[in-house]
GROMACS .gro file of C-alpha atoms in nm:
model
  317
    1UNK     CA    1  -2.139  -9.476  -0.777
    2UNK     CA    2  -1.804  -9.405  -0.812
    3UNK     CA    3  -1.869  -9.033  -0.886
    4UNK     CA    4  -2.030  -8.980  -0.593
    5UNK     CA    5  -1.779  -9.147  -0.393
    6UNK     CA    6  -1.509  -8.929  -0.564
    7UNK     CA    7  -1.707  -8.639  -0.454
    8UNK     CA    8  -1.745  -8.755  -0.105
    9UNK     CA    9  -1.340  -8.764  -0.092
   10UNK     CA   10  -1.300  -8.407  -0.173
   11UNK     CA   11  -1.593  -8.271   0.058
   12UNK     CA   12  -1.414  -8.497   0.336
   13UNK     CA   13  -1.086  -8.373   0.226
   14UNK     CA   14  -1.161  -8.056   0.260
   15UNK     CA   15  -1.305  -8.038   0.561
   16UNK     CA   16  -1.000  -8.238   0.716
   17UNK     CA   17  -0.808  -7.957   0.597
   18UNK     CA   18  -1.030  -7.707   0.813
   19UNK     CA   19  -0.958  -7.868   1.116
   20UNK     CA   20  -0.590  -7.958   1.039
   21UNK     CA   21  -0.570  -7.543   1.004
   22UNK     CA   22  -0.764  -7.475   1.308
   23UNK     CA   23  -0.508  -7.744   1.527
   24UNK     CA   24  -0.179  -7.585   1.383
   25UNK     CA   25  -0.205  -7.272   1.671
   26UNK     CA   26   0.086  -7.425   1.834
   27UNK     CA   27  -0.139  -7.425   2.148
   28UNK     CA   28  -0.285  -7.048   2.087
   29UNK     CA   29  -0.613  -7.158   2.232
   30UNK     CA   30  -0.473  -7.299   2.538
   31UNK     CA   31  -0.282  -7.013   2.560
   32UNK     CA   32  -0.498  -6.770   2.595
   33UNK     CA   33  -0.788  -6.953   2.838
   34UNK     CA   34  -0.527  -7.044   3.046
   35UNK     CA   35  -0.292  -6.770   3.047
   36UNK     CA   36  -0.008  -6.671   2.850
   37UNK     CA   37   0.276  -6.778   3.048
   38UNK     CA   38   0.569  -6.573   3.103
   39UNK     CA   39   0.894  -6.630   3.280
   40UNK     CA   40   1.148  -6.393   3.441
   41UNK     CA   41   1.500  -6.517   3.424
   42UNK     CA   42   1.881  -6.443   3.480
   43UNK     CA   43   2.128  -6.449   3.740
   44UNK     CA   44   2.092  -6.362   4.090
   45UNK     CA   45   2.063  -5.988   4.180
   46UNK     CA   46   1.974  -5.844   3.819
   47UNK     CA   47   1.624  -5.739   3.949
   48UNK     CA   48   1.395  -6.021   3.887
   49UNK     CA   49   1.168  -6.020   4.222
   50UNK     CA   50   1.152  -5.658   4.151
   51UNK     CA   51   1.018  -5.670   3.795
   52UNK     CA   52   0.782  -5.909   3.925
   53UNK     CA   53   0.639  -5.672   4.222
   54UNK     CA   54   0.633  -5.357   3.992
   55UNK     CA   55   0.454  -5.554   3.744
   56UNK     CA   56   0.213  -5.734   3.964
   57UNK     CA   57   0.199  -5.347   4.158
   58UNK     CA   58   0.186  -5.551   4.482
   59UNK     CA   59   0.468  -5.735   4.702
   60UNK     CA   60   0.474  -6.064   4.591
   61UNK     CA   61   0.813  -6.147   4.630
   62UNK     CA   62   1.078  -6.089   4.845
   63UNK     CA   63   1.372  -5.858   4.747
   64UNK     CA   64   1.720  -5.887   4.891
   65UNK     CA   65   2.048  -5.751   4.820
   66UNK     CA   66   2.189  -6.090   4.902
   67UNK     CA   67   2.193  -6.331   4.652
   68UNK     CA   68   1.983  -6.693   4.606
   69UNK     CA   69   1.708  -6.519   4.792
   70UNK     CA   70   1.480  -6.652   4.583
   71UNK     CA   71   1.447  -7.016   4.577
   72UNK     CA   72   1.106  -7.144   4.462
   73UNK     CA   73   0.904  -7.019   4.153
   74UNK     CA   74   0.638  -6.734   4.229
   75UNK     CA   75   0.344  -6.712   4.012
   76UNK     CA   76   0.154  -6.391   3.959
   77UNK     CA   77  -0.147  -6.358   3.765
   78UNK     CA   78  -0.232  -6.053   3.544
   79UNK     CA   79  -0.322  -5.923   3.251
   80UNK     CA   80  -0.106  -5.784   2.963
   81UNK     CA   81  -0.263  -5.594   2.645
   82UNK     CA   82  -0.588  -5.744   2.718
   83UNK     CA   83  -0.437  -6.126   2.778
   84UNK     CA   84  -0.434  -6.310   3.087
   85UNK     CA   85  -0.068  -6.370   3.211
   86UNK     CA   86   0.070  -6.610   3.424
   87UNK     CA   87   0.383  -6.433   3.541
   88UNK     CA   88   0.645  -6.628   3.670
   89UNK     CA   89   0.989  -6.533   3.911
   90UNK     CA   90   1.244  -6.751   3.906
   91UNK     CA   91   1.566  -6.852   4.138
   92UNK     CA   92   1.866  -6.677   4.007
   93UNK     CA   93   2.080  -6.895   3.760
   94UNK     CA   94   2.437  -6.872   3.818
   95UNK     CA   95   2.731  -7.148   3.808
   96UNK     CA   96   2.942  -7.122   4.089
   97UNK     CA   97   2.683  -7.202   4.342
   98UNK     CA   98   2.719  -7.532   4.558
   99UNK     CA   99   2.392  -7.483   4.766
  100UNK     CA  100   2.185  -7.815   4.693
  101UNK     CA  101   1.863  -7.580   4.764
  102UNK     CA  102   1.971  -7.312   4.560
  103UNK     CA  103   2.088  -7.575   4.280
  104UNK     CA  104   1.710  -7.712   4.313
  105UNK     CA  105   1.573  -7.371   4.287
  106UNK     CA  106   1.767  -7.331   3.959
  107UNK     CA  107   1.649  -7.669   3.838
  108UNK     CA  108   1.269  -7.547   3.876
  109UNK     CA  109   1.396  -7.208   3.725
  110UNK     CA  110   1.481  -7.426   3.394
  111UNK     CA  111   1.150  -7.624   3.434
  112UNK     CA  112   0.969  -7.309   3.440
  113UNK     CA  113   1.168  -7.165   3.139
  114UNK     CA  114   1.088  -7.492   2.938
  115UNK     CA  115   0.697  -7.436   3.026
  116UNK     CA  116   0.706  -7.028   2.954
  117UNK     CA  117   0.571  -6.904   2.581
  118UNK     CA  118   0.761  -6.590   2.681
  119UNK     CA  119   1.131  -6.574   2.789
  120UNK     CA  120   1.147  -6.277   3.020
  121UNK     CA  121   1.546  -6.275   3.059
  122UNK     CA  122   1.691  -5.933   3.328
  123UNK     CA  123   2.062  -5.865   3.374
  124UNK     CA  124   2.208  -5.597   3.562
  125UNK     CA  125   2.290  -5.351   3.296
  126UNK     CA  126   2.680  -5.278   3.407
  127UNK     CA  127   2.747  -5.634   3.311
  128UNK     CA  128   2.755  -5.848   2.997
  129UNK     CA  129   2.507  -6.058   2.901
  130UNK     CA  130   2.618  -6.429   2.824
  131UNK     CA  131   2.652  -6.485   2.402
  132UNK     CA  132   2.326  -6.751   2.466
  133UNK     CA  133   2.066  -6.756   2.640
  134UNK     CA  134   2.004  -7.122   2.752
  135UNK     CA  135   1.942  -7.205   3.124
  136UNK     CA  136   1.882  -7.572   3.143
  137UNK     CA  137   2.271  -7.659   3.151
  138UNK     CA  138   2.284  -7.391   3.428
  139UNK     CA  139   2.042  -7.597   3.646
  140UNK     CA  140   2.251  -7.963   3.541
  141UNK     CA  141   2.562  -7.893   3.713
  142UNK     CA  142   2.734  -7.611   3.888
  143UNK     CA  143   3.079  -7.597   3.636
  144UNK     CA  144   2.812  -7.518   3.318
  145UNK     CA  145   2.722  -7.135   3.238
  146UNK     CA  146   2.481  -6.913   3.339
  147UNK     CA  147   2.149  -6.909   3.158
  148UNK     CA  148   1.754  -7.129   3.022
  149UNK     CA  149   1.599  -7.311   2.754
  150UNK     CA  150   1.724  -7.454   2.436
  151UNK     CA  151   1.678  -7.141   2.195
  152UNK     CA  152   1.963  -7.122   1.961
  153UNK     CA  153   2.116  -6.811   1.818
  154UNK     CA  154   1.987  -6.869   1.527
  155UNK     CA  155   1.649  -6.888   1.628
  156UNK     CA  156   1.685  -6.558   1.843
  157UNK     CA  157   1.813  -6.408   1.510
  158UNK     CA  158   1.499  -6.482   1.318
  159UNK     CA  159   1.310  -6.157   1.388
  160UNK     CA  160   1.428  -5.965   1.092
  161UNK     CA  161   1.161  -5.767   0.976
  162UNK     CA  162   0.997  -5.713   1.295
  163UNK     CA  163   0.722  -5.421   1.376
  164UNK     CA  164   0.672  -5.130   1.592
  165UNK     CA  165   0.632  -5.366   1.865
  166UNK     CA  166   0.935  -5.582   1.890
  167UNK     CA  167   0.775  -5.906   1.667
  168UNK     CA  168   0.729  -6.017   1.325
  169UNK     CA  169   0.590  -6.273   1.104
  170UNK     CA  170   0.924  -6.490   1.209
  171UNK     CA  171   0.952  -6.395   1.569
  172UNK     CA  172   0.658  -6.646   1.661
  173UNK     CA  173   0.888  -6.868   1.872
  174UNK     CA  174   0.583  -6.876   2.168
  175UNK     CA  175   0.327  -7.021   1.925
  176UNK     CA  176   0.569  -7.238   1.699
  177UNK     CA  177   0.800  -7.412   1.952
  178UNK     CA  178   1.074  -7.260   2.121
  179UNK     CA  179   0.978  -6.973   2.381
  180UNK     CA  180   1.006  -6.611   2.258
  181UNK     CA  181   1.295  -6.445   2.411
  182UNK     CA  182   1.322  -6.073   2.535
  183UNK     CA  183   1.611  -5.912   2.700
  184UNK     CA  184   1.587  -5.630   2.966
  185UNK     CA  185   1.908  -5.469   3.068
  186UNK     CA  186   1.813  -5.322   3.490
  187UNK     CA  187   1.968  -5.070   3.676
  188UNK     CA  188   2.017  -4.814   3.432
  189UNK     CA  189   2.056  -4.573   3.672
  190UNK     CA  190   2.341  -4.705   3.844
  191UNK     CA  191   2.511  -4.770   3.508
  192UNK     CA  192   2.530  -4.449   3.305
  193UNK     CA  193   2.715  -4.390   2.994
  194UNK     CA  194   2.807  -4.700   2.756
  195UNK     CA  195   2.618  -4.987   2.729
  196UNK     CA  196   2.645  -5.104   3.053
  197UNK     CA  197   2.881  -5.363   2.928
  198UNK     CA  198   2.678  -5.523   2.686
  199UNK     CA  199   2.851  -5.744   2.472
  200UNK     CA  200   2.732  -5.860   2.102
  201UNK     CA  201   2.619  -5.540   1.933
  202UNK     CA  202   2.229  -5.546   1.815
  203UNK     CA  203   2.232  -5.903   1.961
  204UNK     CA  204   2.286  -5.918   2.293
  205UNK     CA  205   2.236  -6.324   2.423
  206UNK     CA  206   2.164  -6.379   2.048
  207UNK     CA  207   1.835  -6.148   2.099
  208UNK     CA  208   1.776  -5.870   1.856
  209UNK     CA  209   1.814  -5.520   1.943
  210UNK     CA  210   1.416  -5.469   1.848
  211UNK     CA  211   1.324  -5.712   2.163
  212UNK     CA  212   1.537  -5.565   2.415
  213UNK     CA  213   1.520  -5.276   2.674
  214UNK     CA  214   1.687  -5.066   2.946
  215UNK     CA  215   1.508  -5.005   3.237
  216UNK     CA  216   1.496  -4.923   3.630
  217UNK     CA  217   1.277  -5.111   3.824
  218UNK     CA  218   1.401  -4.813   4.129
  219UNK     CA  219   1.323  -4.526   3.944
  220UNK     CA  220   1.081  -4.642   3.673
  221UNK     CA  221   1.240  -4.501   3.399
  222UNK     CA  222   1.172  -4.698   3.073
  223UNK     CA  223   0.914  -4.935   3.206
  224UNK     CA  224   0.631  -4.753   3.108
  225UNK     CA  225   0.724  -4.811   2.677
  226UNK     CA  226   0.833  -5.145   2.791
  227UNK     CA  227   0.501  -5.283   2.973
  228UNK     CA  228   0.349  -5.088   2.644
  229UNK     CA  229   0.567  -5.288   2.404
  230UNK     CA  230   0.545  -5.632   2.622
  231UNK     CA  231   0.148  -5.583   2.574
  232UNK     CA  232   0.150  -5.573   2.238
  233UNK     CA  233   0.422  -5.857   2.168
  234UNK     CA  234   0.156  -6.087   2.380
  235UNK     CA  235  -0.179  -5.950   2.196
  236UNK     CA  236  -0.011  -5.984   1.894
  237UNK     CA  237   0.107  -6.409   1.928
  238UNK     CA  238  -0.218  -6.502   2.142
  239UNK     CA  239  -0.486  -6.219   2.048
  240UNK     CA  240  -0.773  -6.327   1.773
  241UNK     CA  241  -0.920  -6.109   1.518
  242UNK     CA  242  -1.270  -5.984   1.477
  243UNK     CA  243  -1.424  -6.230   1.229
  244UNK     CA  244  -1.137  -6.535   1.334
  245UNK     CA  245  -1.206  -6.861   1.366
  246UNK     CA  246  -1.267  -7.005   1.742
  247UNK     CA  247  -0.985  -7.107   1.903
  248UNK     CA  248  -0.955  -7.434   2.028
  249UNK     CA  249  -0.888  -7.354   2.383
  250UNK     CA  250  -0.935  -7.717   2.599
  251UNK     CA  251  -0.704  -7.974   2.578
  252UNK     CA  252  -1.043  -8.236   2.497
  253UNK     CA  253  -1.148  -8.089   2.226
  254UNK     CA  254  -0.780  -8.079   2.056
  255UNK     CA  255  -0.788  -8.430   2.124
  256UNK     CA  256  -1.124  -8.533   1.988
  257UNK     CA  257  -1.050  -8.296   1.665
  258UNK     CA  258  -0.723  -8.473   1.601
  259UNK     CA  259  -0.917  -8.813   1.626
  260UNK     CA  260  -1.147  -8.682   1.398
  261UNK     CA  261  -0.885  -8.609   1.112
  262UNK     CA  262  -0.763  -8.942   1.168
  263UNK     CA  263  -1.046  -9.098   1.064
  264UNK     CA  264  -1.127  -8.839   0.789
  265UNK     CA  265  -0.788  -8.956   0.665
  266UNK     CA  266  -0.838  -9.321   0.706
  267UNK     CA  267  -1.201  -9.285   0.555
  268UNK     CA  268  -1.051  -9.065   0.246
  269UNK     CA  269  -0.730  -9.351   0.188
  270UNK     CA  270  -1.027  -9.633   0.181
  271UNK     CA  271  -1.219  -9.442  -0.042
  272UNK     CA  272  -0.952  -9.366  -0.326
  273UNK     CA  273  -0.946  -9.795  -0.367
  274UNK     CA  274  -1.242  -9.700  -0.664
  275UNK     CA  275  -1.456 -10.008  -0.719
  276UNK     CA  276  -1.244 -10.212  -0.502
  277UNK     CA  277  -1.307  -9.947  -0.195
  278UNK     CA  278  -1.418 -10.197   0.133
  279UNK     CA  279  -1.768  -9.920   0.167
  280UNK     CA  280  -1.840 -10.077   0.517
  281UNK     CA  281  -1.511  -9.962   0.641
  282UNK     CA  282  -1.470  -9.629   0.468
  283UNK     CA  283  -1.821  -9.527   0.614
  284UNK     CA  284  -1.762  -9.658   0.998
  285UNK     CA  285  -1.453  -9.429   0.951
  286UNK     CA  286  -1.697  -9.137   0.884
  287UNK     CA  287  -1.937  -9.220   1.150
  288UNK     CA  288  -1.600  -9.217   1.391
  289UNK     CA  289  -1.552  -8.894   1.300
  290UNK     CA  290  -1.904  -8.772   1.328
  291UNK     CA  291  -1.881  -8.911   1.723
  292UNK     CA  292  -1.518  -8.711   1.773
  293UNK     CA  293  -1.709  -8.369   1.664
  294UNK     CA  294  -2.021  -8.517   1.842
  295UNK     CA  295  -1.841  -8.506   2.199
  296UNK     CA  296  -1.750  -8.141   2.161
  297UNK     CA  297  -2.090  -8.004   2.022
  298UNK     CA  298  -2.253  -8.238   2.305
  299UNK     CA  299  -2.394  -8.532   2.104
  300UNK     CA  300  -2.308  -8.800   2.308
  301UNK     CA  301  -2.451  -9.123   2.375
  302UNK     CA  302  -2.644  -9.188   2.772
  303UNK     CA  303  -2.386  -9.444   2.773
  304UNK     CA  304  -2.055  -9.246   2.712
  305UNK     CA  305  -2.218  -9.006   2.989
  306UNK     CA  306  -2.232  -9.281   3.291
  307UNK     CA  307  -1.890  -9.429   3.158
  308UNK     CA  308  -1.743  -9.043   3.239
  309UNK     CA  309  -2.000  -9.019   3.597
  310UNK     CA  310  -1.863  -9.362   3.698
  311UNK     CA  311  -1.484  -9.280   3.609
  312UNK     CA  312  -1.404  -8.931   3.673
  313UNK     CA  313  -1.663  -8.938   4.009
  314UNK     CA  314  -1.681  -9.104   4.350
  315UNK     CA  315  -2.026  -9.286   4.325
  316UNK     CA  316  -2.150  -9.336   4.737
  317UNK     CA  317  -2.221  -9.668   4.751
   0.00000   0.00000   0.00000
């Protein structure tokens, strides 16, 4: 009857707003089976390589007074407030290099940026810091400025509000879209007094004062309530609750859930026809979505099996 196909809309309504809720994460899931990733950034020689080593507490790159030493990406792995990181050290981004392997280094410094949740950005403290923070032009062409990733002021701005450590219900750039940026001014101890030439107040590279630091990578001083702070920023954006929902954490399963609510939504647009509703149709759109949540839970057909064996496998003839 038409009552009962009303109240099949609603149940099926409601349960395509479940799953729409559970895919808005911005990736959260992915996030956190594969690791959170983070990327270290700046020009050459503001301590980069050596935020990576203290962090990862182990030689993993090479350090150099000379500059462009660095000229390929180098992943750590790690763990940050009780998250897996993927830590990343980039080449140095500066504009008045004409070394075509430095200029490629810098080009997988802004793919790297582009990829990171987390914006790890390190200047030298005894010089300014550039009013943006946006490398990709860097790596296009030597006569652009220094700096990675398209993160307008504006966006940096948003964290008004923010908590005890360094992010708020705004500053959610890693989940929503746009990496979160954080600021760390190095070499504090061979830049006393002042600001070591920081330029824009509170908002230094259009980053608020709450998500930047001043630290020495020689002497250790301030990396201690940094690594603190950086821990909690990360179990804060990609941590779950006690009592949460799962996350969806596989790339597959995103996909088959999105198919699902496709054909939840196709089934409930059939359905609101009334007596004119095509029943055939609106019901093979519910069985479709039955066989999208069947191929997560594991309710497959023999057939779908030996279609994946014979695809994804090399078969010996």
């Amino acid at each position: 009857t038409e009552a009962a196909l009303s109240s099949a809309v609603g149940e099926m309504r409601e349960i395509r707003r479940e799953i729409e809720a559970e895919l808005e994460d911005g990736g959260r899931g992915e996030a956190v089976r594969d690791g959170v990733r983070v990327a270290i950034l700046g020009p050459p020689n503001a301590g980069k390589s050596s935020l990576l080593n203290l962090l990862a507490r182990r030689d993993a790159a090479i350090v150099s007074p000379i500059e462009g030493t660095t000229r390929d990406v180098v992943t750590v792995s790690l763990q940050l407030g009780g998250m897996p990181v993927v830590l990343s050290d980039t080449a140095g981004l500066r504009s008045d290099s004409e070394d075509p392997i430095e200029r490629l280094g810098m080009v997988r410094s802004a793919d790297e940026a582009a990829k990171a949740h987390v914006q790890l950005w390190v200047f030298d403290a005894s010089t300014p810091v550039p009013p943006v923070l946006d490398a990709s032009s860097a790596a296009a062409s030597p006569t652009t400025a220094t700096a990675v990733t398209a993160t307008s002021p504006a966006a940096a701005d948003s964290a008004a509000g923010e908590d005890a450590d360094g992010v708020g219900a705004e500053a959610t750039g890693g989940i929503a879209g746009a990496p979160l940026q954080l600021l760390l001014r190095n070499k504090v101890d061979l830049s006393r007094g002042g600001e070591g030439g920081a330029e824009g107040g509170d908002t230094a590279g259009g980053v608020p004062s709450e998500r930047q630091w001043r630290i020495s990578c020689t002497t250790g001083e301030g990396v201690a309530p940094f690594l603190d702070q950086l821990g909690g920023i990360v179990r804060r954006l990609y941590g779950s609750d006690e009592g949460e929902t799962p996350l969806v954490t596989r790339a597959r399963h995103r996909q088959h859930l999105e198919g699902c609510v496709a054909a939840l939504a196709q089934f409930e647009e059939l359905a609101s026809l009334g007596e004119a509703a095509p029943l055939d149709l609106a019901c093979e759109e519910l069985r479709t979505a039955s066989l999208e949540l069947g191929r997560i839970t594991g309710r497959v057909d023999v057939e779908e099996v030996l279609d994946v064996i014979f695809r994804d496998f090399c078969i010996g003839k």
